[in-house]
Coordinates of C-alpha atoms in Angstrom, one line a residue:
M78 CA -34.3 75.6 -82.6
K79 CA -37.3 76.4 -80.5
K80 CA -37.2 80.1 -79.8
F81 CA -39.7 80.7 -76.7
F82 CA -42.7 82.8 -76.1
L83 CA -44.7 84.1 -73.1
A84 CA -48.2 82.0 -74.2
T85 CA -50.9 84.4 -73.9
T86 CA -54.7 83.8 -74.9
L87 CA -56.3 86.4 -76.4
I88 CA -60.0 87.0 -77.5
T89 CA -60.2 89.4 -80.6
I90 CA -62.3 92.3 -80.5
A91 CA -62.7 94.3 -83.5
G92 CA -60.0 92.9 -85.4
C93 CA -56.7 92.3 -83.0
S94 CA -57.8 94.1 -80.0
L95 CA -57.8 92.7 -76.5
I96 CA -60.1 94.3 -74.0
G97 CA -60.0 97.7 -75.6
L98 CA -56.4 97.7 -76.0
H99 CA -54.5 97.4 -79.5
F100 CA -51.4 95.4 -80.7
N101 CA -49.3 97.8 -82.3
I102 CA -45.9 96.6 -84.4
H103 CA -43.5 99.1 -83.8
N104 CA -41.0 100.2 -86.3
P105 CA -38.0 101.7 -84.3
R106 CA -36.0 104.1 -85.8
R107 CA -32.5 102.7 -85.4
A108 CA -32.0 99.3 -87.4
G109 CA -29.9 96.8 -85.5
K110 CA -26.4 96.6 -86.2
Y111 CA -24.7 93.2 -87.7
P112 CA -21.3 92.0 -86.3
K113 CA -18.1 94.1 -87.6
K114 CA -16.7 92.4 -90.5
T115 CA -13.4 91.8 -89.0
E116 CA -10.8 89.5 -91.0
A117 CA -11.9 86.2 -88.6
L118 CA -15.4 86.7 -89.3
Q119 CA -15.1 87.4 -92.9
L120 CA -12.6 83.8 -92.6
F121 CA -14.8 81.9 -91.3
G122 CA -18.5 83.5 -92.4
N123 CA -17.7 83.8 -96.5
Q124 CA -18.9 80.5 -97.9
D125 CA -17.8 81.9 -101.8
S126 CA -14.2 82.3 -100.8
K127 CA -12.1 80.5 -103.6
Y128 CA -10.5 78.1 -100.6
R129 CA -14.0 76.9 -100.0
T130 CA -15.8 76.9 -103.9
C131 CA -12.8 74.7 -104.8
Y132 CA -13.9 71.5 -103.3
D133 CA -16.9 69.7 -102.6
V134 CA -16.7 67.2 -99.3
K135 CA -18.6 64.2 -99.8
Y136 CA -18.0 62.2 -96.7
Y137 CA -16.7 62.4 -93.0
G138 CA -15.3 60.0 -90.5
L139 CA -15.3 61.2 -87.2
D140 CA -13.7 59.4 -84.4
V141 CA -14.1 61.2 -81.2
T142 CA -13.0 59.6 -77.6
F143 CA -14.3 61.9 -74.6
G144 CA -12.7 63.0 -71.3
G145 CA -11.5 60.3 -69.3
N146 CA -12.7 58.0 -66.3
L147 CA -16.8 58.8 -66.1
L148 CA -15.8 62.4 -68.1
K149 CA -14.3 63.6 -65.0
E150 CA -11.8 65.3 -67.9
N151 CA -13.5 67.7 -70.1
N152 CA -10.9 67.1 -73.2
I153 CA -11.5 65.2 -76.0
E154 CA -9.3 63.8 -79.0
T155 CA -10.8 63.9 -82.3
T156 CA -9.8 62.4 -85.7
V157 CA -11.4 63.2 -88.5
Q158 CA -11.3 61.4 -92.0
M159 CA -12.4 64.2 -95.1
D160 CA -13.3 62.9 -98.4
F161 CA -13.8 65.3 -101.1
V162 CA -13.4 66.3 -104.9
A163 CA -11.8 69.0 -106.6
T164 CA -14.3 71.4 -108.2
K165 CA -11.6 73.2 -109.6
D166 CA -7.7 73.5 -109.6
F167 CA -6.2 74.5 -106.4
D168 CA -3.3 75.4 -104.2
T169 CA -4.9 75.9 -100.9
I170 CA -8.2 74.8 -99.2
Q171 CA -9.8 76.2 -96.1
T172 CA -10.8 73.9 -93.0
D173 CA -11.8 75.0 -89.7
L174 CA -11.2 74.4 -86.6
A175 CA -11.8 76.6 -83.2
P176 CA -8.5 77.8 -81.7
V177 CA -8.9 76.3 -78.2
M178 CA -8.5 72.9 -80.4
K179 CA -4.8 71.6 -81.2
L180 CA -4.3 70.4 -84.8
E181 CA -1.6 67.5 -83.8
S182 CA -1.4 66.1 -87.3
I183 CA -2.8 66.0 -90.7
Y184 CA -2.2 63.2 -93.7
F185 CA -3.7 61.7 -96.8
T186 CA -5.8 58.9 -95.9
S187 CA -5.1 57.2 -99.2
D188 CA -2.3 57.2 -102.1
T189 CA -2.6 60.4 -104.1
K190 CA 0.9 60.8 -105.1
A191 CA 1.0 64.3 -103.4
K192 CA 3.1 65.6 -100.7
E193 CA 1.4 65.5 -97.3
P194 CA -0.5 68.8 -96.9
V195 CA 1.4 71.7 -95.2
F196 CA -1.1 73.7 -93.1
F197 CA -1.0 77.4 -91.0
R198 CA -3.6 78.5 -88.9
K199 CA -5.0 82.1 -89.2
H200 CA -8.2 82.6 -86.4
Q201 CA -10.5 80.1 -87.0
A202 CA -9.2 79.0 -90.4
L203 CA -7.1 76.0 -90.9
M204 CA -5.6 76.3 -94.1
L205 CA -4.4 73.4 -96.0
I206 CA -1.4 73.8 -98.4
F207 CA -1.3 71.0 -101.4
H208 CA -2.0 70.8 -105.3
G209 CA -5.1 69.4 -106.2
E210 CA -6.4 69.0 -109.5
K211 CA -10.3 69.7 -110.9
G212 CA -12.2 66.5 -110.5
K213 CA -9.8 64.2 -108.6
K214 CA -10.9 62.9 -105.2
Y215 CA -9.0 63.2 -102.4
S216 CA -9.3 62.0 -98.6
I217 CA -7.3 63.5 -95.7
T218 CA -7.4 62.9 -91.9
M219 CA -6.9 65.5 -89.4
V220 CA -6.4 64.9 -85.6
A221 CA -7.4 67.5 -83.2
A222 CA -7.5 67.3 -79.5
G223 CA -8.7 69.7 -76.7
T224 CA -11.4 71.4 -74.5
P225 CA -14.1 72.7 -76.4
L226 CA -16.0 75.7 -76.1
E227 CA -18.3 75.7 -72.9
A228 CA -22.0 76.8 -74.0
K229 CA -23.3 80.0 -72.1
R230 CA -26.7 79.3 -72.8
P231 CA -27.5 76.2 -74.8
P232 CA -29.0 75.9 -77.4
W233 CA -29.4 79.4 -78.2
S234 CA -25.5 80.6 -77.3
G235 CA -23.9 77.1 -78.3
G236 CA -21.0 74.9 -77.4
F237 CA -20.4 71.6 -75.4
V238 CA -22.8 71.0 -72.7
R239 CA -21.1 69.5 -69.5
K240 CA -24.0 68.6 -66.6
Q241 CA -25.3 65.6 -65.0
D242 CA -28.8 64.4 -64.4
D243 CA -31.0 64.4 -61.6
L244 CA -29.3 61.0 -60.2
K245 CA -25.3 63.1 -60.1
N246 CA -24.8 61.0 -63.8
P247 CA -22.8 62.4 -66.1
W248 CA -25.0 64.2 -68.9
W249 CA -23.3 66.0 -71.9
G250 CA -24.3 67.4 -75.1
V251 CA -23.2 69.8 -77.9
C252 CA -25.0 72.5 -80.0
D253 CA -23.4 74.3 -82.5
E254 CA -25.6 76.0 -85.0
T255 CA -24.4 79.5 -84.7
E256 CA -20.7 78.5 -83.2
G257 CA -20.1 75.7 -86.0
A258 CA -19.1 72.1 -86.0
S259 CA -15.4 73.0 -86.2
I260 CA -15.9 74.3 -82.4
W261 CA -14.9 70.5 -81.6
F262 CA -13.7 68.9 -85.0
P263 CA -11.9 69.9 -88.0
C264 CA -14.4 70.3 -90.9
K265 CA -15.2 72.5 -93.9
D266 CA -17.7 74.6 -91.5
V267 CA -20.2 75.8 -94.0
V268 CA -24.0 75.2 -94.1
N269 CA -23.8 74.7 -98.3
D270 CA -21.6 71.7 -98.3
E271 CA -23.3 69.1 -96.9
P272 CA -21.4 65.5 -96.9
D273 CA -23.5 62.8 -98.7
S274 CA -22.7 60.7 -95.4
V275 CA -21.8 60.4 -92.3
D276 CA -19.9 57.8 -90.0
M277 CA -19.3 58.6 -86.1
Y278 CA -17.4 56.6 -83.6
Y279 CA -17.8 57.8 -80.1
K280 CA -15.7 56.2 -77.2
V281 CA -17.1 56.8 -74.1
P282 CA -16.7 54.9 -70.5
E283 CA -19.1 52.6 -69.2
P284 CA -21.8 52.7 -68.4
L285 CA -22.9 55.6 -70.1
V286 CA -24.0 55.5 -73.6
A287 CA -23.3 57.7 -76.5
V288 CA -26.1 58.5 -78.9
G289 CA -25.2 60.1 -82.5
N290 CA -27.5 60.8 -85.5
G291 CA -28.7 58.3 -87.8
N292 CA -28.7 54.1 -87.1
L293 CA -26.6 52.3 -84.2
I294 CA -24.5 50.2 -86.5
G295 CA -22.7 48.6 -83.3
K296 CA -21.3 48.8 -79.8
K297 CA -17.8 47.8 -79.1
Q298 CA -16.3 46.9 -75.6
L299 CA -12.6 48.7 -75.6
G300 CA -11.7 48.2 -72.3
G301 CA -8.8 50.1 -71.2
C302 CA -7.9 52.3 -68.3
C303 CA -11.3 53.8 -68.3
N304 CA -13.3 51.2 -69.3
L305 CA -14.1 52.6 -72.9
D306 CA -17.0 51.5 -74.9
E307 CA -17.3 52.6 -78.8
Y308 CA -20.6 53.8 -80.5
H309 CA -20.7 53.3 -84.3
W310 CA -23.7 55.7 -85.7
H311 CA -24.4 56.2 -89.3
V312 CA -26.2 58.5 -91.7
S313 CA -26.7 57.5 -95.0
Y314 CA -28.2 60.6 -96.1
P315 CA -26.6 64.5 -96.8
I316 CA -26.6 65.9 -93.5
N317 CA -25.5 70.0 -92.3
L318 CA -22.7 69.9 -90.0
Y319 CA -24.5 71.8 -87.2
D320 CA -26.8 68.9 -86.9
I321 CA -23.9 66.4 -86.7
T322 CA -24.3 65.9 -82.5
F323 CA -24.0 63.3 -79.5
Y324 CA -25.4 62.7 -76.2
I325 CA -23.8 60.9 -73.2
G326 CA -25.6 59.9 -70.7
K327 CA -27.1 56.7 -68.7
F328 CA -30.0 56.3 -71.3
K329 CA -32.4 53.6 -71.9
L330 CA -33.6 52.5 -75.3
L331 CA -37.3 53.2 -76.0
H332 CA -38.2 51.7 -79.0
D333 CA -41.6 52.2 -80.9
V334 CA -42.7 51.9 -84.6
Y335 CA -44.6 55.2 -86.8
V336 CA -47.0 53.6 -90.0
S337 CA -47.3 56.5 -92.4
P338 CA -50.6 57.0 -93.4
V339 CA -49.0 58.6 -96.7
T340 CA -46.4 56.1 -97.8
H341 CA -47.4 53.3 -95.4
D342 CA -44.0 52.8 -94.8
S343 CA -42.5 51.8 -91.2
L344 CA -40.6 54.2 -89.6
Q345 CA -38.2 52.7 -86.8
L346 CA -38.3 54.9 -83.4
N347 CA -35.4 54.5 -81.4
H348 CA -35.7 57.0 -78.2
Y349 CA -33.1 57.6 -75.9
V350 CA -34.4 58.8 -72.3
L351 CA -32.6 58.9 -68.9
E352 CA -33.4 55.5 -67.1
Q353 CA -35.3 57.0 -64.4
H354 CA -38.0 58.8 -66.6
Y355 CA -38.7 56.1 -69.1
D356 CA -42.0 55.6 -68.1
K357 CA -42.9 59.3 -68.7
A358 CA -41.1 59.5 -72.1
K359 CA -43.0 56.7 -73.1
K360 CA -46.4 58.6 -72.3
Q361 CA -45.2 61.9 -73.5
F362 CA -43.3 60.6 -76.5
E363 CA -46.7 59.0 -78.2
Q364 CA -48.0 62.4 -79.5
L365 CA -44.8 62.2 -82.0
K366 CA -46.9 60.2 -84.3
D367 CA -49.5 62.7 -84.9
Y368 CA -47.0 65.6 -85.5
L369 CA -45.1 62.9 -88.2
A370 CA -48.3 62.1 -90.0
F371 CA -49.6 65.7 -90.0
Y372 CA -46.4 67.2 -91.5
E373 CA -46.4 64.4 -93.9
Q374 CA -49.7 64.9 -95.2
T375 CA -48.8 68.7 -94.9
Y376 CA -45.4 68.9 -96.8
G377 CA -44.0 65.4 -98.0
P378 CA -43.0 62.2 -96.8
Y379 CA -40.5 62.6 -94.0
P380 CA -37.3 62.9 -95.3
W381 CA -35.1 60.2 -93.4
Y382 CA -36.6 57.0 -93.1
R383 CA -33.5 54.6 -93.8
D384 CA -32.1 56.5 -90.6
G385 CA -35.0 56.5 -88.1
F386 CA -35.9 59.1 -85.9
K387 CA -35.5 59.7 -82.2
L388 CA -35.7 62.0 -79.5
V389 CA -33.2 62.0 -77.1
E390 CA -33.4 63.7 -73.6
S391 CA -30.8 66.4 -73.5
P392 CA -29.2 68.5 -70.8
Y393 CA -30.8 71.7 -72.8
E394 CA -34.0 72.5 -74.0
G395 CA -34.1 71.3 -77.3
M396 CA -32.4 71.4 -81.2
E397 CA -33.1 69.9 -84.3
H398 CA -30.2 67.9 -84.6
Q399 CA -31.0 65.4 -87.8
T400 CA -32.7 62.3 -86.9
A401 CA -31.8 62.6 -83.3
I402 CA -33.9 65.6 -82.0
A403 CA -32.4 67.0 -78.5
Y404 CA -35.3 66.9 -76.1
G405 CA -35.0 68.8 -72.8
N406 CA -38.5 70.1 -71.7
G407 CA -39.1 68.1 -68.7
F408 CA -42.4 66.1 -70.0
A409 CA -44.4 69.6 -70.0
T410 CA -47.5 69.7 -72.1
D411 CA -48.9 73.3 -72.8
P412 CA -52.1 74.0 -70.9
T413 CA -53.9 75.5 -73.9
Y414 CA -53.0 73.6 -76.8
K415 CA -52.0 70.2 -74.9
F416 CA -48.7 69.6 -77.2
D417 CA -45.2 69.3 -75.7
Y418 CA -44.2 72.4 -77.9
I419 CA -40.5 70.8 -78.5
I420 CA -41.4 68.0 -79.8
L421 CA -43.6 69.9 -81.9
H422 CA -41.4 72.7 -83.7
E423 CA -38.1 70.3 -83.7
T424 CA -39.6 67.9 -85.5
A425 CA -41.1 70.2 -88.3
H426 CA -37.1 70.9 -88.5
E427 CA -36.5 67.4 -90.2
W428 CA -38.1 69.1 -93.2
W429 CA -37.6 72.8 -92.7
G430 CA -34.0 73.1 -92.0
N431 CA -32.5 69.8 -92.1
S432 CA -34.2 68.4 -95.3
V433 CA -34.8 71.9 -97.0
T434 CA -31.4 73.7 -95.4
A435 CA -30.7 77.6 -95.9
E436 CA -27.9 78.2 -98.4
D437 CA -26.7 80.4 -95.8
L438 CA -27.8 81.4 -92.4
A439 CA -28.8 84.4 -93.4
D440 CA -31.8 83.1 -94.9
G441 CA -32.0 81.2 -91.4
W442 CA -35.9 82.0 -91.3
I443 CA -36.5 79.2 -93.8
H444 CA -35.9 77.3 -90.7
E445 CA -37.3 79.1 -88.0
G446 CA -40.0 80.9 -89.6
F447 CA -41.5 77.6 -91.6
A448 CA -40.9 75.7 -88.0
T449 CA -42.7 78.4 -86.0
Y450 CA -45.7 78.7 -88.6
T451 CA -46.3 75.2 -89.0
E452 CA -46.9 75.0 -84.9
A453 CA -50.0 77.4 -86.3
L454 CA -50.9 75.2 -88.7
W455 CA -51.0 72.1 -86.0
V456 CA -53.1 74.4 -83.8
E457 CA -55.6 74.9 -87.0
H458 CA -55.3 71.2 -87.7
K459 CA -56.6 70.4 -83.9
F460 CA -58.6 73.4 -82.9
G461 CA -59.9 75.2 -85.8
H462 CA -59.0 78.9 -87.8
G463 CA -59.8 80.6 -84.7
A464 CA -57.7 79.3 -82.6
Y465 CA -55.1 79.3 -85.4
V466 CA -55.7 83.2 -85.8
N467 CA -55.0 83.7 -81.6
Y468 CA -52.0 81.5 -81.8
M469 CA -50.3 83.8 -84.3
L470 CA -51.3 86.8 -82.9
N471 CA -49.7 85.4 -79.8
Y472 CA -46.4 85.8 -81.9
R473 CA -47.2 89.1 -83.4
I474 CA -46.8 90.6 -80.3
E475 CA -43.1 89.8 -80.8
I476 CA -42.4 91.5 -83.8
I477 CA -39.4 93.5 -83.4
N478 CA -38.3 95.2 -87.1
R479 CA -34.8 96.0 -85.9
R480 CA -33.5 94.1 -88.8
P481 CA -34.5 92.6 -92.0
V482 CA -35.6 88.9 -91.7
V483 CA -33.0 88.0 -94.4
A484 CA -29.5 88.8 -92.9
P485 CA -26.7 89.8 -94.6
Y486 CA -24.7 86.7 -96.6
N487 CA -21.4 85.2 -95.8
I488 CA -21.0 86.4 -92.3
R489 CA -22.7 83.0 -90.4
Y490 CA -25.2 85.5 -88.9
F491 CA -27.5 83.7 -87.0
D492 CA -28.7 85.2 -83.5
Y493 CA -31.3 84.2 -81.1
H494 CA -31.8 88.0 -80.2
D495 CA -33.5 88.1 -83.2
E496 CA -36.9 87.4 -83.0
D497 CA -38.2 88.5 -86.3
M498 CA -36.6 85.4 -87.6
Y499 CA -39.0 83.2 -86.0
T500 CA -41.8 85.0 -85.8
K501 CA -42.0 88.0 -88.3
G502 CA -40.8 84.8 -90.7
A503 CA -44.1 82.9 -89.4
W504 CA -46.1 86.1 -90.2
A505 CA -45.0 86.2 -93.6
L506 CA -46.3 83.0 -94.8
Y507 CA -49.1 83.6 -92.6
T508 CA -49.8 86.9 -95.1
L509 CA -48.7 85.1 -97.9
R510 CA -51.5 82.5 -97.2
N511 CA -54.3 85.3 -96.9
T512 CA -53.0 87.0 -100.1
I513 CA -52.7 84.1 -102.2
G514 CA -55.5 82.0 -100.8
D515 CA -55.1 78.5 -99.1
S516 CA -55.6 76.3 -102.6
V517 CA -52.4 78.0 -104.1
F518 CA -50.6 78.8 -100.6
F519 CA -50.4 74.9 -99.7
D520 CA -49.4 73.8 -103.0
V521 CA -46.5 76.4 -102.8
L522 CA -45.1 74.9 -99.6
K523 CA -45.3 71.2 -101.0
T524 CA -43.6 72.4 -104.1
F525 CA -41.1 73.9 -102.3
Y526 CA -40.3 71.2 -100.3
A527 CA -40.2 68.9 -103.0
R528 CA -38.2 71.0 -105.4
Y529 CA -35.3 71.6 -102.3
A530 CA -35.5 68.3 -100.3
Y531 CA -31.9 67.4 -99.6
R532 CA -30.7 70.9 -101.0
N533 CA -30.1 74.1 -100.1
A534 CA -32.5 76.9 -100.8
R535 CA -32.6 80.9 -100.3
T536 CA -35.5 82.9 -100.3
E537 CA -35.7 83.8 -103.7
D538 CA -36.4 80.5 -104.6
L539 CA -39.3 80.3 -102.5
E540 CA -40.5 83.9 -104.2
K541 CA -39.9 82.1 -107.9
I542 CA -42.3 79.3 -106.8
V543 CA -44.8 81.7 -105.7
N544 CA -44.6 83.7 -109.0
E545 CA -44.7 80.7 -110.7
K546 CA -48.0 79.3 -108.9
T547 CA -49.8 82.7 -108.9
G548 CA -48.9 83.8 -112.4
E549 CA -47.9 87.4 -110.6
D550 CA -45.0 88.8 -109.7
Y551 CA -44.6 88.6 -105.9
H552 CA -41.4 90.6 -105.6
W553 CA -42.9 93.7 -103.5
F554 CA -44.3 91.1 -101.1
F555 CA -40.8 89.4 -100.0
Q556 CA -39.0 92.8 -100.5
Q557 CA -41.1 94.4 -97.9
Y558 CA -41.8 91.5 -95.5
L559 CA -38.0 89.7 -95.3
H560 CA -35.6 91.8 -96.8
D561 CA -37.0 95.3 -95.5
R562 CA -37.1 95.7 -91.7
F563 CA -40.1 97.8 -91.7
T564 CA -43.7 96.6 -91.1
P565 CA -46.1 98.4 -94.0
E566 CA -48.0 101.1 -92.0
L567 CA -51.6 102.1 -94.0
E568 CA -51.9 105.6 -93.2
Y569 CA -55.5 107.0 -93.4
C570 CA -58.5 109.6 -92.1
V571 CA -61.8 110.2 -93.1
W572 CA -63.5 113.3 -94.2
E573 CA -66.7 114.4 -95.2
G574 CA -67.7 111.1 -96.3
N575 CA -64.3 109.8 -98.0
F576 CA -62.0 107.4 -96.6
F577 CA -58.4 108.8 -97.8
Y578 CA -55.3 106.1 -97.4
R579 CA -51.8 105.3 -98.5
W580 CA -48.8 103.1 -97.5
G581 CA -46.2 104.1 -95.3
K582 CA -42.9 102.3 -94.7
T583 CA -42.9 100.9 -98.3
D584 CA -42.1 101.6 -101.7
S585 CA -44.5 102.4 -104.8
S586 CA -44.3 98.7 -105.8
F587 CA -46.4 97.5 -102.7
V588 CA -49.7 96.3 -103.5
L589 CA -50.9 94.2 -100.5
P590 CA -55.1 94.2 -100.9
V591 CA -56.6 94.9 -97.6
K592 CA -60.3 95.0 -96.9
V593 CA -61.4 98.0 -94.9
K594 CA -65.0 98.0 -93.3
F595 CA -67.1 100.7 -91.8
N596 CA -70.0 100.6 -89.2
D597 CA -72.0 97.4 -90.2
T598 CA -69.0 95.0 -90.4
E599 CA -71.3 92.4 -92.1
K600 CA -72.6 94.6 -94.9
T601 CA -70.3 97.3 -95.9
G602 CA -66.9 96.5 -97.1
Y603 CA -64.1 97.6 -99.6
E604 CA -61.0 95.8 -100.5
L605 CA -58.1 97.8 -101.7
R606 CA -55.2 97.4 -103.2
P607 CA -53.4 100.9 -101.8
T608 CA -50.2 102.1 -103.5
K609 CA -47.6 104.6 -101.7
Y610 CA -49.8 107.5 -103.5
L611 CA -52.3 109.0 -102.0
Q612 CA -56.0 107.4 -102.6
R613 CA -59.6 108.2 -102.0
L614 CA -62.5 106.0 -101.4
E615 CA -66.1 107.2 -100.8
I616 CA -68.1 106.0 -97.7
P617 CA -71.4 106.2 -96.4
L618 CA -71.8 109.5 -95.0
D619 CA -72.8 108.3 -91.4
A620 CA -69.6 106.1 -91.5
T621 CA -67.5 106.8 -88.2
Y622 CA -65.0 104.2 -87.9
P623 CA -62.9 102.1 -90.4
F624 CA -61.8 98.4 -89.3
F625 CA -59.3 96.3 -90.9
N626 CA -58.5 92.8 -91.1
D627 CA -54.9 93.4 -89.8
D628 CA -55.3 90.6 -87.9
Q629 CA -55.2 88.6 -91.5
L630 CA -52.4 90.4 -92.6
L631 CA -49.3 92.1 -91.4
F632 CA -49.5 95.7 -91.2
K633 CA -50.2 98.5 -88.9
P634 CA -53.2 101.1 -89.4
V635 CA -52.0 104.6 -88.7
E636 CA -54.8 107.1 -88.1
N637 CA -52.9 110.4 -89.6
K638 CA -55.1 113.4 -89.7
N639 CA -53.0 115.5 -91.5
L640 CA -53.8 113.8 -94.9
R641 CA -56.6 116.1 -94.8
T642 CA -54.4 118.9 -96.0
M643 CA -54.0 117.1 -98.9
M644 CA -57.4 116.8 -100.1
K645 CA -56.6 118.4 -103.3
W646 CA -54.8 115.2 -104.2
R647 CA -56.7 113.4 -107.0
T648 CA -55.7 109.7 -108.0

């Protein structure tokens, strides 16, 4: 999901000032609050409950009939087959279904010699009561119907999106990263249990087209009172549930082929666009191939070759639905960097978010911070290092520091108002690169991707790889930038030929190396590893003002004249 910012071209003067104005990252006194842990939130958000960890989902078969004639009705009917394996003995499992959806029936799909499960509902939790034995396979079918939640501000405040295109044709979609896939079909609604494969059967009235993830297996004419067509889509890889999606509209197929410079494999590109926008899309979507090539070279091979890739014109801005990226940017191009940022950002999610998926949305910066930083890497690739720095400075203006980048676990917390997941997450990567050096940094990225592709990951997994590649303990770095909400402050003063400094808003383990320069920025420079305690550095007697590399590292220089009263301290 793309978080938008006001694009501004920055000219850096003496570090990171613009026409004499210095952009300060503020550290607000009050921390932001998280949602209150209500019973409903604990039931929905807790991925580690015994009712969820007792089984592992392997497959979903999803059969959905949408609305009435030309979608004049908002209701849907959903039949879901869920195949799973018991990881331990149990007597109850938790699935999920939004309260506005009615569960009409539930039964075993195959003979298990067990009684049909009894169920009861509590908030969004759908508890199924039956005896399961560790290691055994089960298949359950659930039938539900209703009118799903309407999206208030898609894709950030999600739900069903029901609109019309510019020719007044029906145009439907869904986005549910925060709300969960259970707003429209019953499922085990967590991000740390991805099915190995999914079949989607979408029934829509002619002449509309239903697009899903993966490959189109076939189209069947069902007829009936609404002249329904059934579109069968298949995903052959693991997929997180909020990525499972649909698009309904008067689409036209735009076919293309991408040949990888890395693997030399051919990737089928089957875009779906509104018929009236076909020519615009054909021209605009050509840039996608450059992004795919760059991402493969930077991170590793595109993860879903069997299932192809497609951009689908959507009635909302954009969303990283696996192999079926939502595109609603109106074919706009950034005037400075000449890219379509929806294509650039959302495609990066195929690596970060879809292939490497956070084990809990608390680590959602692995999705959004990485994708945002990937934008900057593309800018560097096309326009050089100076443009890359300026691009990142644009994002630094938006850092809020109200909450840590890594949120609490087991409350399914993902709030689009928390821009730091995007901006500060990207700046953590930017600072890490400038701390450990390019060679090690890009080795870390490739290793992290290769090790956790098609899997779940946590922030601590990245930290372990950094420690492994550097041979040092970088816990201080991850603790400060991702688990603490404050941006480090380097407090300093200049007095009688000495430069006094110490870290604020950190603990004593924080040892970020910082360069400080005086007067002649070409000839006089120092590299420091400050601690929290007061340090002293002798400087030339004619030194008048220090300059910091705070455009290369995420910290805030703070002139603190009160330090002069501490001159008796010695290091």
